[in-house]
Amino acid sequence: MNTSPHNDNLDQPIIDTTPTSGSAAELANLVQYGLTDSVAARFASITSKDSEFVPGRVARVDGISTFVHASSTDFRAVSTFARIAHDDEFEIEPAQPTVGDWVLVRPGKNQDPDEIELVLPRSSLLARKRVQRGKEEGDEQVLAANITTAFIVQAATYFNSNRLEREIALVWGSGATPVVVLSKTDLLEDDDPSEVIEQARLSAPGVEVFAVSGITGAGTDPLRAYTVAGSTVVLIGASGVGKSTLLNHLMGHEAMETGEIRESDTRGRHTTVTRQLLPLPNGGVLIDTPGIRSIALVSGSEEALAKTFSEVEQFLGQCRFNDCGHTGEPGCAIGAAIKSGELSADRFESYKRMGRELEYEETKHNPAVKTEHQRRMRVIAKNNRQKNRAKKSRNK
Ligand SMILES: Nc1nc2c(ncn2[C@@H]2O[C@H](COP(=O)(O)OP(=O)(O)OP(=O)(O)O)[C@@H](O)[C@H]2O)c(=O)[nH]1
Ligand SMILES: [Mg+2]
Ligand SMILES: [Zn+2]
């Protein structure tokens, strides 16, 4: 196997945290795949102990074969024994490498396959619950790792607020930052996206909302603030919303195939079938994904739900009765906020519905258990009550 470093990237800025000479030059090839100083430092500390390891980044997973861009060459590796590279080497956690993972490959000797042996701890992990009719639920699908930003793409002509709330919660749960991208603005009457932007903002407090056309490029410039060197941006959304078209525009060439959408129901045909990591010319990285039909949150997504509905939670704990069910009780602060227009009834309904779904996950095997969502709602209510009391006594 040829393990000499590529020469074409040696003049790029080289991360200087690497202790051994040679390894810094080798890692330089990974800069185009989004390498950061902290990842480089982790790689260097591992390769200084075991120089056989070749650092790389997973670009695509095709069944049992994983395509890895590595510091010296590209690999098609298997990952039968991969485990997470914890600093504590006694803690062995098996890992299924996914797109965006930083990995250490052990090149195979003779006829042996190249093996992904170690996966660096993930700074973020995008996962959803698989919803398959007739099959046992609860199975999680990992979509991408080590992403900084997710572009949540929805067609401006086909905006769906409930879906957006789910997509935002999914991304908050991953540890990455969601950004809403309304696509196909060229199809809007008057080319004016202001109304749909307004709608999207109501479903996305604290999240940036942009409107673009992947075909004309209108509105895409601000997105480049997220695709800077060292960043990893994943595009998610339903099939046919224009993820690959937008990605091609940002790349500056036809990196991914795009597909016609069906006239009958305006849905896509799943043109993109595998998740794929693609380097931008400036050192940023984009990950294209196949359209996701349904979005279900993985268990443990309570914090993500709270972040998604931050404006709803401020009204908890303000009701006259501590155990208020917010269904028309006297002195109900939620009801009052909805009546005065401070809180959207739709948003409160969505919050309750998604909260119930998470509760179902936690309680289906043990109905008696107090769920994290219930516990959280109680804690927030109590905090809000205390704040109010403090405010009142200050104002006396
Ligand atoms: N008019 C217009 N059409 C668009 C735009 N973006 C995408 N399209 C069209 O919408 C169809 C689907 O686009 P894709 O980019 O393949 O959609 P996708 O989200 O990648 O779909 P999957 O790969 O199936 O998940 C194609 O026919 C595109 O030409 C846009 O901004 N304006
Ligand atoms: Mg696509
Ligand atoms: Zn109430």
PDB file of N, CA and C in Angstrom, residues 313-326 331 333 374-394:
ATOM      1  N   GLU A 313     -42.060  27.091  27.256  1.00  0.00           N
ATOM      2  CA  GLU A 313     -41.705  26.689  28.616  1.00  0.00           C
ATOM      3  C   GLU A 313     -41.731  27.846  29.608  1.00  0.00           C
ATOM      4  N   GLN A 314     -41.591  29.078  29.107  1.00  0.00           N
ATOM      5  CA  GLN A 314     -41.581  30.212  30.046  1.00  0.00           C
ATOM      6  C   GLN A 314     -42.936  30.379  30.744  1.00  0.00           C
ATOM      7  N   PHE A 315     -44.009  29.816  30.166  1.00  0.00           N
ATOM      8  CA  PHE A 315     -45.333  29.983  30.768  1.00  0.00           C
ATOM      9  C   PHE A 315     -45.664  28.879  31.771  1.00  0.00           C
ATOM     10  N   LEU A 316     -44.822  27.860  31.833  1.00  0.00           N
ATOM     11  CA  LEU A 316     -45.089  26.775  32.791  1.00  0.00           C
ATOM     12  C   LEU A 316     -44.892  27.314  34.211  1.00  0.00           C
ATOM     13  N   GLY A 317     -45.704  26.813  35.133  1.00  0.00           N
ATOM     14  CA  GLY A 317     -45.540  27.199  36.529  1.00  0.00           C
ATOM     15  C   GLY A 317     -46.185  28.527  36.888  1.00  0.00           C
ATOM     16  N   GLN A 318     -46.910  29.138  35.954  1.00  0.00           N
ATOM     17  CA  GLN A 318     -47.540  30.423  36.231  1.00  0.00           C
ATOM     18  C   GLN A 318     -49.026  30.239  36.554  1.00  0.00           C
ATOM     19  N   CYS A 319     -49.523  28.984  36.445  1.00  0.00           N
ATOM     20  CA  CYS A 319     -50.963  28.752  36.625  1.00  0.00           C
ATOM     21  C   CYS A 319     -51.325  28.803  38.113  1.00  0.00           C
ATOM     22  N   ARG A 320     -52.613  29.013  38.405  1.00  0.00           N
ATOM     23  CA  ARG A 320     -53.044  29.105  39.797  1.00  0.00           C
ATOM     24  C   ARG A 320     -52.803  27.779  40.514  1.00  0.00           C
ATOM     25  N   PHE A 321     -53.141  26.669  39.833  1.00  0.00           N
ATOM     26  CA  PHE A 321     -52.964  25.352  40.456  1.00  0.00           C
ATOM     27  C   PHE A 321     -51.659  24.718  39.966  1.00  0.00           C
ATOM     28  N   ASN A 322     -50.892  24.198  40.933  1.00  0.00           N
ATOM     29  CA  ASN A 322     -49.609  23.592  40.566  1.00  0.00           C
ATOM     30  C   ASN A 322     -49.786  22.412  39.619  1.00  0.00           C
ATOM     31  N   ASP A 323     -50.930  21.726  39.726  1.00  0.00           N
ATOM     32  CA  ASP A 323     -51.123  20.545  38.871  1.00  0.00           C
ATOM     33  C   ASP A 323     -52.055  20.864  37.703  1.00  0.00           C
ATOM     34  N   CYS A 324     -52.057  22.121  37.281  1.00  0.00           N
ATOM     35  CA  CYS A 324     -52.947  22.562  36.197  1.00  0.00           C
ATOM     36  C   CYS A 324     -52.718  21.707  34.940  1.00  0.00           C
ATOM     37  N   GLY A 325     -53.809  21.295  34.353  1.00  0.00           N
ATOM     38  CA  GLY A 325     -53.703  20.489  33.126  1.00  0.00           C
ATOM     39  C   GLY A 325     -53.789  21.358  31.881  1.00  0.00           C
ATOM     40  N   HIS A 326     -53.917  22.676  32.050  1.00  0.00           N
ATOM     41  CA  HIS A 326     -53.984  23.652  30.951  1.00  0.00           C
ATOM     42  C   HIS A 326     -55.115  23.319  29.981  1.00  0.00           C
ATOM     43  N   GLY A 331     -57.563  30.438  36.206  1.00  0.00           N
ATOM     44  CA  GLY A 331     -56.216  30.912  36.531  1.00  0.00           C
ATOM     45  C   GLY A 331     -55.126  30.211  35.746  1.00  0.00           C
ATOM     46  N   ALA A 333     -52.382  29.983  33.263  1.00  0.00           N
ATOM     47  CA  ALA A 333     -51.538  30.982  32.592  1.00  0.00           C
ATOM     48  C   ALA A 333     -51.338  30.642  31.115  1.00  0.00           C
ATOM     49  N   GLN A 374     -41.808  14.784  32.244  1.00  0.00           N
ATOM     50  CA  GLN A 374     -42.623  15.214  33.372  1.00  0.00           C
ATOM     51  C   GLN A 374     -41.764  15.882  34.439  1.00  0.00           C
ATOM     52  N   ARG A 375     -40.603  15.259  34.705  1.00  0.00           N
ATOM     53  CA  ARG A 375     -39.708  15.787  35.725  1.00  0.00           C
ATOM     54  C   ARG A 375     -39.267  17.197  35.325  1.00  0.00           C
ATOM     55  N   ARG A 376     -38.931  17.355  34.056  1.00  0.00           N
ATOM     56  CA  ARG A 376     -38.469  18.633  33.551  1.00  0.00           C
ATOM     57  C   ARG A 376     -39.542  19.703  33.675  1.00  0.00           C
ATOM     58  N   MET A 377     -40.777  19.324  33.285  1.00  0.00           N
ATOM     59  CA  MET A 377     -41.860  20.301  33.355  1.00  0.00           C
ATOM     60  C   MET A 377     -42.056  20.759  34.796  1.00  0.00           C
ATOM     61  N   ARG A 378     -41.918  19.801  35.752  1.00  0.00           N
ATOM     62  CA  ARG A 378     -42.090  20.164  37.162  1.00  0.00           C
ATOM     63  C   ARG A 378     -40.987  21.099  37.625  1.00  0.00           C
ATOM     64  N   VAL A 379     -39.742  20.784  37.232  1.00  0.00           N
ATOM     65  CA  VAL A 379     -38.609  21.605  37.664  1.00  0.00           C
ATOM     66  C   VAL A 379     -38.749  23.016  37.103  1.00  0.00           C
ATOM     67  N   ILE A 380     -39.110  23.120  35.833  1.00  0.00           N
ATOM     68  CA  ILE A 380     -39.251  24.438  35.221  1.00  0.00           C
ATOM     69  C   ILE A 380     -40.379  25.215  35.894  1.00  0.00           C
ATOM     70  N   ALA A 381     -41.503  24.523  36.147  1.00  0.00           N
ATOM     71  CA  ALA A 381     -42.628  25.178  36.804  1.00  0.00           C
ATOM     72  C   ALA A 381     -42.209  25.718  38.164  1.00  0.00           C
ATOM     73  N   LYS A 382     -41.453  24.915  38.897  1.00  0.00           N
ATOM     74  CA  LYS A 382     -41.025  25.332  40.227  1.00  0.00           C
ATOM     75  C   LYS A 382     -40.088  26.545  40.146  1.00  0.00           C
ATOM     76  N   ASN A 383     -39.139  26.484  39.224  1.00  0.00           N
ATOM     77  CA  ASN A 383     -38.211  27.606  39.051  1.00  0.00           C
ATOM     78  C   ASN A 383     -38.956  28.881  38.700  1.00  0.00           C
ATOM     79  N   ASN A 384     -39.915  28.759  37.761  1.00  0.00           N
ATOM     80  CA  ASN A 384     -40.675  29.935  37.358  1.00  0.00           C
ATOM     81  C   ASN A 384     -41.462  30.504  38.536  1.00  0.00           C
ATOM     82  N   ARG A 385     -42.033  29.591  39.365  1.00  0.00           N
ATOM     83  CA  ARG A 385     -42.795  30.064  40.532  1.00  0.00           C
ATOM     84  C   ARG A 385     -41.893  30.829  41.494  1.00  0.00           C
ATOM     85  N   GLN A 386     -40.676  30.261  41.704  1.00  0.00           N
ATOM     86  CA  GLN A 386     -39.749  30.927  42.628  1.00  0.00           C
ATOM     87  C   GLN A 386     -39.351  32.298  42.103  1.00  0.00           C
ATOM     88  N   LYS A 387     -39.076  32.346  40.788  1.00  0.00           N
ATOM     89  CA  LYS A 387     -38.694  33.629  40.173  1.00  0.00           C
ATOM     90  C   LYS A 387     -39.800  34.659  40.382  1.00  0.00           C
ATOM     91  N   ASN A 388     -41.046  34.199  40.168  1.00  0.00           N
ATOM     92  CA  ASN A 388     -42.184  35.105  40.307  1.00  0.00           C
ATOM     93  C   ASN A 388     -42.319  35.628  41.726  1.00  0.00           C
ATOM     94  N   ARG A 389     -42.150  34.713  42.686  1.00  0.00           N
ATOM     95  CA  ARG A 389     -42.258  35.130  44.095  1.00  0.00           C
ATOM     96  C   ARG A 389     -41.192  36.164  44.406  1.00  0.00           C
ATOM     97  N   ALA A 390     -39.970  35.915  43.909  1.00  0.00           N
ATOM     98  CA  ALA A 390     -38.867  36.848  44.162  1.00  0.00           C
ATOM     99  C   ALA A 390     -39.185  38.207  43.557  1.00  0.00           C
ATOM    100  N   LYS A 391     -39.746  38.158  42.338  1.00  0.00           N
ATOM    101  CA  LYS A 391     -40.069  39.413  41.656  1.00  0.00           C
ATOM    102  C   LYS A 391     -41.115  40.187  42.446  1.00  0.00           C
ATOM    103  N   LYS A 392     -42.155  39.433  42.908  1.00  0.00           N
ATOM    104  CA  LYS A 392     -43.251  40.081  43.639  1.00  0.00           C
ATOM    105  C   LYS A 392     -42.720  40.732  44.910  1.00  0.00           C
ATOM    106  N   SER A 393     -41.836  39.996  45.622  1.00  0.00           N
ATOM    107  CA  SER A 393     -41.393  40.553  46.903  1.00  0.00           C
ATOM    108  C   SER A 393     -40.474  41.752  46.655  1.00  0.00           C
ATOM    109  N   ARG A 394     -39.758  41.731  45.529  1.00  0.00           N
ATOM    110  CA  ARG A 394     -38.944  42.908  45.201  1.00  0.00           C
ATOM    111  C   ARG A 394     -39.822  44.117  44.932  1.00  0.00           C
TER     112      ARG A 394
END
